[in-house]
PDB file of C-alpha atoms in Angstrom:
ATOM      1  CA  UNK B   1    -177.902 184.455  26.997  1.00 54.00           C
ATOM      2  CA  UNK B   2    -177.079 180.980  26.184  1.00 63.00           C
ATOM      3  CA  UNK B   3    -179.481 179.897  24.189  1.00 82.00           C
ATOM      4  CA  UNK B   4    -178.255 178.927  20.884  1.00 95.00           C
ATOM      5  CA  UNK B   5    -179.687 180.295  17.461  1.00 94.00           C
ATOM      6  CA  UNK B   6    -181.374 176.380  16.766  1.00 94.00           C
ATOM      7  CA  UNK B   7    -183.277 176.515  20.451  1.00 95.00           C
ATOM      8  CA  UNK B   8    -184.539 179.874  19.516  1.00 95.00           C
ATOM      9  CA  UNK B   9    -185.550 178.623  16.501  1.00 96.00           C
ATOM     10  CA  UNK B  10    -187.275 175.569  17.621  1.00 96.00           C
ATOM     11  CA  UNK B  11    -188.900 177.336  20.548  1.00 96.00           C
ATOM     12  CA  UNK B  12    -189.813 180.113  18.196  1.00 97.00           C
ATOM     13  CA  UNK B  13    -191.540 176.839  15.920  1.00 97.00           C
ATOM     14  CA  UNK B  14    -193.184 175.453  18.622  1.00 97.00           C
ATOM     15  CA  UNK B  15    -195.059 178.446  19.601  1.00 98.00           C
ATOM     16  CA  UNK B  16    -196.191 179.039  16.259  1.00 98.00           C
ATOM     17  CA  UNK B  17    -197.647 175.212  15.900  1.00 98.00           C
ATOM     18  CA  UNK B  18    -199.056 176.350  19.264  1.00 98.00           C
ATOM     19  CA  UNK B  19    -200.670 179.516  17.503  1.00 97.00           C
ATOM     20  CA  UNK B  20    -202.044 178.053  14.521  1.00 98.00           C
ATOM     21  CA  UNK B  21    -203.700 175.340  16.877  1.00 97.00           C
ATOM     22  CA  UNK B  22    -205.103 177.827  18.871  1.00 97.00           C
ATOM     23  CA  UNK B  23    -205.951 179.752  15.600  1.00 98.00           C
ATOM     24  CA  UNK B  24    -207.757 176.086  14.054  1.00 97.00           C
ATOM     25  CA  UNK B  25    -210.141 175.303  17.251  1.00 97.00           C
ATOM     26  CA  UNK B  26    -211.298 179.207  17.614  1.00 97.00           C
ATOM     27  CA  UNK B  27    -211.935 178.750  13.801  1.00 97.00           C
ATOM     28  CA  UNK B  28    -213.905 175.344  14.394  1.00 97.00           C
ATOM     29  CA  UNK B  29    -215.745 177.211  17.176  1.00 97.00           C
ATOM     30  CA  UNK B  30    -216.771 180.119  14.998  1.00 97.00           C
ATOM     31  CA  UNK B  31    -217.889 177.944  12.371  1.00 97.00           C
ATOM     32  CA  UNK B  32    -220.319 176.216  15.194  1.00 97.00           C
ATOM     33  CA  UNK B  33    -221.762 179.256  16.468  1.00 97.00           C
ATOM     34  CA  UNK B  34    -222.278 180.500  12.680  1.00 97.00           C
ATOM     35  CA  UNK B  35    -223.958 177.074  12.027  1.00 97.00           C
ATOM     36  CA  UNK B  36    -225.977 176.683  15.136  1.00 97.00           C
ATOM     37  CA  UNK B  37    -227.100 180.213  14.119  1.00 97.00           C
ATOM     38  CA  UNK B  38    -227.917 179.787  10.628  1.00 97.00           C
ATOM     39  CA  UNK B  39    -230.071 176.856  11.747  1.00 97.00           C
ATOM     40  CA  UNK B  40    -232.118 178.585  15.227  1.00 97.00           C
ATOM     41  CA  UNK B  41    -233.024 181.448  11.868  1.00 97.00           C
ATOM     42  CA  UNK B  42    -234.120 178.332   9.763  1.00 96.00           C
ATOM     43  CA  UNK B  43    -236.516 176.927  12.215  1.00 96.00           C
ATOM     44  CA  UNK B  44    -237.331 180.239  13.646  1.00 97.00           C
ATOM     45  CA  UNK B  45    -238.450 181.268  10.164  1.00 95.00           C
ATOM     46  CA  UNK B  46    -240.286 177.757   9.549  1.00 92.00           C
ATOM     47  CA  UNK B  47    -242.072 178.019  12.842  1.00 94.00           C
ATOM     48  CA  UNK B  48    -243.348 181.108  11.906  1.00 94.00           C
ATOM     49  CA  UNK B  49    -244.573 180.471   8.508  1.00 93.00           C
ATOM     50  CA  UNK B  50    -246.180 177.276   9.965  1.00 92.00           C
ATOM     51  CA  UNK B  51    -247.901 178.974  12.823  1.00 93.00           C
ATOM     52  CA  UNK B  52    -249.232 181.358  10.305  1.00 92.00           C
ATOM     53  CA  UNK B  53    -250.252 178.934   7.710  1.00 91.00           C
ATOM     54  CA  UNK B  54    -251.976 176.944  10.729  1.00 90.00           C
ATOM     55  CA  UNK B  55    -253.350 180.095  12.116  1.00 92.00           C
ATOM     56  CA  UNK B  56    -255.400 180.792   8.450  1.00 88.00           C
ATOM     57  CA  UNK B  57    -254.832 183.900   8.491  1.00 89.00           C
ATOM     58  CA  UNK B  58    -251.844 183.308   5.657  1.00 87.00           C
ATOM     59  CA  UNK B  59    -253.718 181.892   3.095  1.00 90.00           C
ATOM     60  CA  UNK B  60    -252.299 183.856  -0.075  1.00 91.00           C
ATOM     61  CA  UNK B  61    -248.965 183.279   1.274  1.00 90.00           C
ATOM     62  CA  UNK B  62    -249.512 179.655   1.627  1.00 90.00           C
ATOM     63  CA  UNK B  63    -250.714 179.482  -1.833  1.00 91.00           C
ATOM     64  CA  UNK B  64    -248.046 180.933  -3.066  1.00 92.00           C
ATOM     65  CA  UNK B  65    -245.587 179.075  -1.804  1.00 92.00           C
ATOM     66  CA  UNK B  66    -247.416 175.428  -2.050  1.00 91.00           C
ATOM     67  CA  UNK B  67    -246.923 176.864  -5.998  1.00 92.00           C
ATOM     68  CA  UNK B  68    -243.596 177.562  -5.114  1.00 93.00           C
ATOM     69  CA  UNK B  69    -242.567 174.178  -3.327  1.00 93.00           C
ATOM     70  CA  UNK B  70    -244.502 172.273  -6.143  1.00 94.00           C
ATOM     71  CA  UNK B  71    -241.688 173.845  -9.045  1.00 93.00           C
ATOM     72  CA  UNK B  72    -239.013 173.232  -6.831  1.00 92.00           C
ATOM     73  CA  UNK B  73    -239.336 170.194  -4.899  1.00 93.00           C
ATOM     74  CA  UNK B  74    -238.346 167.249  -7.227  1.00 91.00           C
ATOM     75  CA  UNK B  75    -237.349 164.619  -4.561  1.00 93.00           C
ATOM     76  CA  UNK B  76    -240.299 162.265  -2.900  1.00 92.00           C
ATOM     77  CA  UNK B  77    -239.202 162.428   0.508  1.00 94.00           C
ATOM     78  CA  UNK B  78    -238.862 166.448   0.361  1.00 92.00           C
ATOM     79  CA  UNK B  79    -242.610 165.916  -0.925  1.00 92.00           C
ATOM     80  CA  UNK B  80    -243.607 163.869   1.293  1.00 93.00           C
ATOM     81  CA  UNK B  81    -242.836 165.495   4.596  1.00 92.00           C
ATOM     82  CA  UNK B  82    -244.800 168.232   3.808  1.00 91.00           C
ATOM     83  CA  UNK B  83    -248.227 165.646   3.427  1.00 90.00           C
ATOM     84  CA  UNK B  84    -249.695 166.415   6.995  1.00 89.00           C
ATOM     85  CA  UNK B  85    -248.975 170.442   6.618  1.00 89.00           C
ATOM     86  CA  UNK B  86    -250.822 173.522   4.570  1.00 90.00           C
ATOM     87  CA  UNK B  87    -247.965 173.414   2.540  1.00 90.00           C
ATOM     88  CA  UNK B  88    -249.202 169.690   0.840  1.00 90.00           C
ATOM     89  CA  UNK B  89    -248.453 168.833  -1.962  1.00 91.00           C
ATOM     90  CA  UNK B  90    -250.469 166.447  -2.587  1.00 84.00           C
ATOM     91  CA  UNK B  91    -253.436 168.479  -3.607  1.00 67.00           C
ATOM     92  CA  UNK B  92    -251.587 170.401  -6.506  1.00 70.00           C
ATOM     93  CA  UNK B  93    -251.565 167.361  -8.973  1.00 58.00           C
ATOM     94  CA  UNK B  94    -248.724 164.608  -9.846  1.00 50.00           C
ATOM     95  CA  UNK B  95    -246.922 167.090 -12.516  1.00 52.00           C
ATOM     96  CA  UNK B  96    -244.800 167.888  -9.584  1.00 52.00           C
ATOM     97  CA  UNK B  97    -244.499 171.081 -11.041  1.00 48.00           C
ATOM     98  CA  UNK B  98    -243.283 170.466 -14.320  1.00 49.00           C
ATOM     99  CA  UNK B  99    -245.376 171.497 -16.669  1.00 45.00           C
TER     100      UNK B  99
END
């Protein structure tokens, strides 16, 4: 055994720098998978709500949240992508919900 106590040491160093930047890219990838998932349930749930709202077979739950959007929206551009949908805005008044 003639490894000294400072090669043991700096071997033992360099596999922990190795473990922690194992440790940081499996936590990058984690975080990737959680946000690609969060966003497939996001446009999963949007299609559906569209589909439904196109279907008109939603039309309470449209209503309701058109009312919804219309308290809650405050920027234009939020406002405004929602012009060509059943979920316009446009139709609701320009109080934009505060009333």
């Amino acid at each position: 055994m003639g490894d000294t106590i400072e090669q043991r040491l700096e071997l033992a160093r360099l596999r922990e720098r190795k473990a922690r930047a194992r440790t940081a890219r499996l936590r990058r990838s984690l975080d990737q998978a959680n946000r690609r998932t969060r966003n497939q349930t996001k446009y999963t749930l949007g299609a559906a709500v569209l589909a439904l709202a196109e279907s008109g077979k939603g039309e309470q739950m449209v209503a309701g949240l058109r009312r919804w959007l219309d308290h809650y929206l405050s920027r234009p551009q939020d406002r405004a992508v929602l012009r060509d949908t059943p979920f316009s805005l446009e139709a609701l008044g320009a109080d934009h919900g505060h009333q």
